[in-house]
Amino acid sequence: FFAIVSSDMRLRYTTLAVVAALLGAASADRPAPRSALQQRRRLDGLNAPRPVNEGRAAVRRLQGGAGSPKLLRQLKIPLAFTCWYLFSIVYSIANKQVLSAWNFPCTSAAAQLAVGALSVLLLWTPLPLGGEKRLRLRSPPSLDANDVRKLVPVASCLAAGHLLSTVAPAYGTVAFTNVVKTLEPLFTCAFSALLLGQTFPLPVYLSLLPVVFGVCLASASEVSFSAVSLTSGLLSNVAFVWQCL
């Protein structure tokens, strides 16, 4: 009799323990009830005025535009490459038209560099806004004599490369000049190995073979072949590679 009663009590205790555990798990999943003071604080926080930036962010989230900045960041590099490619085409054609009407490539290149330098100086120049207020589109760099000494070779290579890139289409076609300019990765790999001791994987060098073959084919089949155009294009590649290195 006592054995039956004790086993029955153990069964009841076990059942109660399981039910208590289930109730505890269920109550843990539910949020704890807020007191009247906590609920009032929460309502006061919701009704409090928010900053303008948070309000705009909330509007963008409601309009489904929360992913717009991320999308713009993802499209930044493809858009930059596309604009660079299109502007390069427009510049090459316009430069050839100018050289066809006024065949002074060195003067034209110097004028282009001067216009670029003046444009940068205008960005650094403070513009008056009335009174003592000034607007500067871009802060000028702070350079010392050591920085200037480092920048002189870079600027010289850039100027030489641009000058030779302008001379090349003056004595040849735009298509042939651009074909020769595609050899710049080859010069980059060569001078990186010679000057920096830096080598690249084998697939990188193998990818240059079609480029070299295409330049050789274009040079052999070019009707209006010009040695001056070929030499200027190759030397401009060397100048731009030295600028990067």
JSON list of N, CA and C in Angstrom, two decimals, residues 15-56:
[
{"chain": "A", "resi": 15, "resn": "THR", "atom": "N", "xyz": [4.85, 14.96, -12.77]},
{"chain": "A", "resi": 15, "resn": "THR", "atom": "CA", "xyz": [3.93, 15.67, -13.65]},
{"chain": "A", "resi": 15, "resn": "THR", "atom": "C", "xyz": [3.90, 17.15, -13.35]},
{"chain": "A", "resi": 16, "resn": "LEU", "atom": "N", "xyz": [3.88, 17.46, -12.04]},
{"chain": "A", "resi": 16, "resn": "LEU", "atom": "CA", "xyz": [3.90, 18.88, -11.67]},
{"chain": "A", "resi": 16, "resn": "LEU", "atom": "C", "xyz": [5.19, 19.59, -12.09]},
{"chain": "A", "resi": 17, "resn": "ALA", "atom": "N", "xyz": [6.31, 18.88, -11.98]},
{"chain": "A", "resi": 17, "resn": "ALA", "atom": "CA", "xyz": [7.59, 19.47, -12.38]},
{"chain": "A", "resi": 17, "resn": "ALA", "atom": "C", "xyz": [7.62, 19.75, -13.88]},
{"chain": "A", "resi": 18, "resn": "VAL", "atom": "N", "xyz": [7.11, 18.80, -14.68]},
{"chain": "A", "resi": 18, "resn": "VAL", "atom": "CA", "xyz": [7.08, 19.00, -16.14]},
{"chain": "A", "resi": 18, "resn": "VAL", "atom": "C", "xyz": [6.19, 20.17, -16.49]},
{"chain": "A", "resi": 19, "resn": "VAL", "atom": "N", "xyz": [5.00, 20.23, -15.88]},
{"chain": "A", "resi": 19, "resn": "VAL", "atom": "CA", "xyz": [4.08, 21.34, -16.15]},
{"chain": "A", "resi": 19, "resn": "VAL", "atom": "C", "xyz": [4.70, 22.67, -15.73]},
{"chain": "A", "resi": 20, "resn": "ALA", "atom": "N", "xyz": [5.38, 22.69, -14.60]},
{"chain": "A", "resi": 20, "resn": "ALA", "atom": "CA", "xyz": [6.02, 23.93, -14.15]},
{"chain": "A", "resi": 20, "resn": "ALA", "atom": "C", "xyz": [7.13, 24.36, -15.11]},
{"chain": "A", "resi": 21, "resn": "ALA", "atom": "N", "xyz": [7.87, 23.37, -15.62]},
{"chain": "A", "resi": 21, "resn": "ALA", "atom": "CA", "xyz": [8.94, 23.71, -16.57]},
{"chain": "A", "resi": 21, "resn": "ALA", "atom": "C", "xyz": [8.35, 24.29, -17.85]},
{"chain": "A", "resi": 22, "resn": "LEU", "atom": "N", "xyz": [7.26, 23.68, -18.35]},
{"chain": "A", "resi": 22, "resn": "LEU", "atom": "CA", "xyz": [6.61, 24.19, -19.57]},
{"chain": "A", "resi": 22, "resn": "LEU", "atom": "C", "xyz": [6.06, 25.59, -19.36]},
{"chain": "A", "resi": 23, "resn": "LEU", "atom": "N", "xyz": [5.43, 25.80, -18.22]},
{"chain": "A", "resi": 23, "resn": "LEU", "atom": "CA", "xyz": [4.92, 27.14, -17.94]},
{"chain": "A", "resi": 23, "resn": "LEU", "atom": "C", "xyz": [6.04, 28.16, -17.81]},
{"chain": "A", "resi": 24, "resn": "GLY", "atom": "N", "xyz": [7.17, 27.76, -17.22]},
{"chain": "A", "resi": 24, "resn": "GLY", "atom": "CA", "xyz": [8.31, 28.67, -17.11]},
{"chain": "A", "resi": 24, "resn": "GLY", "atom": "C", "xyz": [8.89, 29.04, -18.45]},
{"chain": "A", "resi": 25, "resn": "ALA", "atom": "N", "xyz": [9.00, 28.03, -19.37]},
{"chain": "A", "resi": 25, "resn": "ALA", "atom": "CA", "xyz": [9.51, 28.33, -20.70]},
{"chain": "A", "resi": 25, "resn": "ALA", "atom": "C", "xyz": [8.57, 29.25, -21.45]},
{"chain": "A", "resi": 26, "resn": "ALA", "atom": "N", "xyz": [7.27, 29.02, -21.32]},
{"chain": "A", "resi": 26, "resn": "ALA", "atom": "CA", "xyz": [6.31, 29.88, -22.01]},
{"chain": "A", "resi": 26, "resn": "ALA", "atom": "C", "xyz": [6.35, 31.30, -21.47]},
{"chain": "A", "resi": 27, "resn": "SER", "atom": "N", "xyz": [6.49, 31.44, -20.16]},
{"chain": "A", "resi": 27, "resn": "SER", "atom": "CA", "xyz": [6.56, 32.78, -19.60]},
{"chain": "A", "resi": 27, "resn": "SER", "atom": "C", "xyz": [7.86, 33.48, -19.95]},
{"chain": "A", "resi": 28, "resn": "ALA", "atom": "N", "xyz": [8.94, 32.72, -20.16]},
{"chain": "A", "resi": 28, "resn": "ALA", "atom": "CA", "xyz": [10.21, 33.33, -20.56]},
{"chain": "A", "resi": 28, "resn": "ALA", "atom": "C", "xyz": [10.13, 33.87, -21.97]},
{"chain": "A", "resi": 29, "resn": "ASP", "atom": "N", "xyz": [9.36, 33.20, -22.86]},
{"chain": "A", "resi": 29, "resn": "ASP", "atom": "CA", "xyz": [9.22, 33.67, -24.24]},
{"chain": "A", "resi": 29, "resn": "ASP", "atom": "C", "xyz": [8.40, 34.95, -24.30]},
{"chain": "A", "resi": 30, "resn": "ARG", "atom": "N", "xyz": [7.47, 35.13, -23.37]},
{"chain": "A", "resi": 30, "resn": "ARG", "atom": "CA", "xyz": [6.64, 36.33, -23.40]},
{"chain": "A", "resi": 30, "resn": "ARG", "atom": "C", "xyz": [7.38, 37.46, -22.71]},
{"chain": "A", "resi": 31, "resn": "PRO", "atom": "N", "xyz": [7.25, 38.70, -23.21]},
{"chain": "A", "resi": 31, "resn": "PRO", "atom": "CA", "xyz": [7.89, 39.83, -22.53]},
{"chain": "A", "resi": 31, "resn": "PRO", "atom": "C", "xyz": [7.28, 40.07, -21.17]},
{"chain": "A", "resi": 32, "resn": "ALA", "atom": "N", "xyz": [8.12, 40.52, -20.29]},
{"chain": "A", "resi": 32, "resn": "ALA", "atom": "CA", "xyz": [7.64, 40.78, -18.94]},
{"chain": "A", "resi": 32, "resn": "ALA", "atom": "C", "xyz": [6.67, 41.94, -18.96]},
{"chain": "A", "resi": 33, "resn": "PRO", "atom": "N", "xyz": [5.62, 41.86, -18.18]},
{"chain": "A", "resi": 33, "resn": "PRO", "atom": "CA", "xyz": [4.63, 42.94, -18.17]},
{"chain": "A", "resi": 33, "resn": "PRO", "atom": "C", "xyz": [5.23, 44.23, -17.66]},
{"chain": "A", "resi": 34, "resn": "ARG", "atom": "N", "xyz": [4.89, 45.33, -18.33]},
{"chain": "A", "resi": 34, "resn": "ARG", "atom": "CA", "xyz": [5.40, 46.63, -17.94]},
{"chain": "A", "resi": 34, "resn": "ARG", "atom": "C", "xyz": [4.52, 47.22, -16.86]},
{"chain": "A", "resi": 35, "resn": "SER", "atom": "N", "xyz": [5.15, 47.93, -16.00]},
{"chain": "A", "resi": 35, "resn": "SER", "atom": "CA", "xyz": [4.40, 48.66, -15.00]},
{"chain": "A", "resi": 35, "resn": "SER", "atom": "C", "xyz": [3.80, 49.91, -15.62]},
{"chain": "A", "resi": 36, "resn": "ALA", "atom": "N", "xyz": [2.93, 50.57, -14.87]},
{"chain": "A", "resi": 36, "resn": "ALA", "atom": "CA", "xyz": [2.29, 51.77, -15.39]},
{"chain": "A", "resi": 36, "resn": "ALA", "atom": "C", "xyz": [3.31, 52.87, -15.67]},
{"chain": "A", "resi": 37, "resn": "LEU", "atom": "N", "xyz": [4.34, 52.97, -14.82]},
{"chain": "A", "resi": 37, "resn": "LEU", "atom": "CA", "xyz": [5.37, 53.98, -15.02]},
{"chain": "A", "resi": 37, "resn": "LEU", "atom": "C", "xyz": [6.19, 53.70, -16.28]},
{"chain": "A", "resi": 38, "resn": "GLN", "atom": "N", "xyz": [6.55, 52.42, -16.50]},
{"chain": "A", "resi": 38, "resn": "GLN", "atom": "CA", "xyz": [7.31, 52.05, -17.69]},
{"chain": "A", "resi": 38, "resn": "GLN", "atom": "C", "xyz": [6.51, 52.31, -18.96]},
{"chain": "A", "resi": 39, "resn": "GLN", "atom": "N", "xyz": [5.20, 51.98, -18.94]},
{"chain": "A", "resi": 39, "resn": "GLN", "atom": "CA", "xyz": [4.38, 52.24, -20.11]},
{"chain": "A", "resi": 39, "resn": "GLN", "atom": "C", "xyz": [4.28, 53.74, -20.39]},
{"chain": "A", "resi": 40, "resn": "ARG", "atom": "N", "xyz": [4.19, 54.53, -19.35]},
{"chain": "A", "resi": 40, "resn": "ARG", "atom": "CA", "xyz": [4.11, 55.98, -19.55]},
{"chain": "A", "resi": 40, "resn": "ARG", "atom": "C", "xyz": [5.41, 56.52, -20.13]},
{"chain": "A", "resi": 41, "resn": "ARG", "atom": "N", "xyz": [6.54, 56.02, -19.63]},
{"chain": "A", "resi": 41, "resn": "ARG", "atom": "CA", "xyz": [7.83, 56.46, -20.19]},
{"chain": "A", "resi": 41, "resn": "ARG", "atom": "C", "xyz": [7.96, 56.07, -21.65]},
{"chain": "A", "resi": 42, "resn": "ARG", "atom": "N", "xyz": [7.48, 54.88, -21.98]},
{"chain": "A", "resi": 42, "resn": "ARG", "atom": "CA", "xyz": [7.55, 54.43, -23.36]},
{"chain": "A", "resi": 42, "resn": "ARG", "atom": "C", "xyz": [6.71, 55.33, -24.26]},
{"chain": "A", "resi": 43, "resn": "LEU", "atom": "N", "xyz": [5.49, 55.68, -23.82]},
{"chain": "A", "resi": 43, "resn": "LEU", "atom": "CA", "xyz": [4.65, 56.57, -24.61]},
{"chain": "A", "resi": 43, "resn": "LEU", "atom": "C", "xyz": [5.26, 57.95, -24.73]},
{"chain": "A", "resi": 44, "resn": "ASP", "atom": "N", "xyz": [5.90, 58.43, -23.65]},
{"chain": "A", "resi": 44, "resn": "ASP", "atom": "CA", "xyz": [6.56, 59.73, -23.72]},
{"chain": "A", "resi": 44, "resn": "ASP", "atom": "C", "xyz": [7.72, 59.71, -24.70]},
{"chain": "A", "resi": 45, "resn": "GLY", "atom": "N", "xyz": [8.44, 58.57, -24.75]},
{"chain": "A", "resi": 45, "resn": "GLY", "atom": "CA", "xyz": [9.54, 58.47, -25.70]},
{"chain": "A", "resi": 45, "resn": "GLY", "atom": "C", "xyz": [9.07, 58.43, -27.14]},
{"chain": "A", "resi": 46, "resn": "LEU", "atom": "N", "xyz": [7.91, 57.78, -27.37]},
{"chain": "A", "resi": 46, "resn": "LEU", "atom": "CA", "xyz": [7.39, 57.75, -28.74]},
{"chain": "A", "resi": 46, "resn": "LEU", "atom": "C", "xyz": [6.87, 59.11, -29.17]},
{"chain": "A", "resi": 47, "resn": "ASN", "atom": "N", "xyz": [6.30, 59.86, -28.25]},
{"chain": "A", "resi": 47, "resn": "ASN", "atom": "CA", "xyz": [5.75, 61.15, -28.60]},
{"chain": "A", "resi": 47, "resn": "ASN", "atom": "C", "xyz": [6.79, 62.26, -28.61]},
{"chain": "A", "resi": 48, "resn": "ALA", "atom": "N", "xyz": [8.00, 61.96, -28.12]},
{"chain": "A", "resi": 48, "resn": "ALA", "atom": "CA", "xyz": [9.04, 63.00, -28.08]},
{"chain": "A", "resi": 48, "resn": "ALA", "atom": "C", "xyz": [9.49, 63.34, -29.49]},
{"chain": "A", "resi": 49, "resn": "PRO", "atom": "N", "xyz": [9.85, 64.60, -29.77]},
{"chain": "A", "resi": 49, "resn": "PRO", "atom": "CA", "xyz": [10.31, 64.98, -31.12]},
{"chain": "A", "resi": 49, "resn": "PRO", "atom": "C", "xyz": [11.65, 64.33, -31.44]},
{"chain": "A", "resi": 50, "resn": "ARG", "atom": "N", "xyz": [11.76, 63.83, -32.63]},
{"chain": "A", "resi": 50, "resn": "ARG", "atom": "CA", "xyz": [12.99, 63.16, -33.08]},
{"chain": "A", "resi": 50, "resn": "ARG", "atom": "C", "xyz": [13.83, 64.12, -33.90]},
{"chain": "A", "resi": 51, "resn": "PRO", "atom": "N", "xyz": [15.15, 63.85, -33.99]},
{"chain": "A", "resi": 51, "resn": "PRO", "atom": "CA", "xyz": [15.99, 64.68, -34.85]},
{"chain": "A", "resi": 51, "resn": "PRO", "atom": "C", "xyz": [15.57, 64.56, -36.31]},
{"chain": "A", "resi": 52, "resn": "VAL", "atom": "N", "xyz": [15.99, 65.57, -37.08]},
{"chain": "A", "resi": 52, "resn": "VAL", "atom": "CA", "xyz": [15.59, 65.61, -38.49]},
{"chain": "A", "resi": 52, "resn": "VAL", "atom": "C", "xyz": [16.15, 64.42, -39.26]},
{"chain": "A", "resi": 53, "resn": "ASN", "atom": "N", "xyz": [17.40, 64.06, -38.97]},
{"chain": "A", "resi": 53, "resn": "ASN", "atom": "CA", "xyz": [18.02, 62.94, -39.69]},
{"chain": "A", "resi": 53, "resn": "ASN", "atom": "C", "xyz": [17.28, 61.63, -39.43]},
{"chain": "A", "resi": 54, "resn": "GLU", "atom": "N", "xyz": [16.88, 61.42, -38.16]},
{"chain": "A", "resi": 54, "resn": "GLU", "atom": "CA", "xyz": [16.15, 60.19, -37.86]},
{"chain": "A", "resi": 54, "resn": "GLU", "atom": "C", "xyz": [14.79, 60.18, -38.54]},
{"chain": "A", "resi": 55, "resn": "GLY", "atom": "N", "xyz": [14.15, 61.37, -38.61]},
{"chain": "A", "resi": 55, "resn": "GLY", "atom": "CA", "xyz": [12.87, 61.43, -39.30]},
{"chain": "A", "resi": 55, "resn": "GLY", "atom": "C", "xyz": [13.00, 61.13, -40.78]},
{"chain": "A", "resi": 56, "resn": "ARG", "atom": "N", "xyz": [14.06, 61.66, -41.41]},
{"chain": "A", "resi": 56, "resn": "ARG", "atom": "CA", "xyz": [14.27, 61.37, -42.83]},
{"chain": "A", "resi": 56, "resn": "ARG", "atom": "C", "xyz": [14.59, 59.90, -43.06]}
]
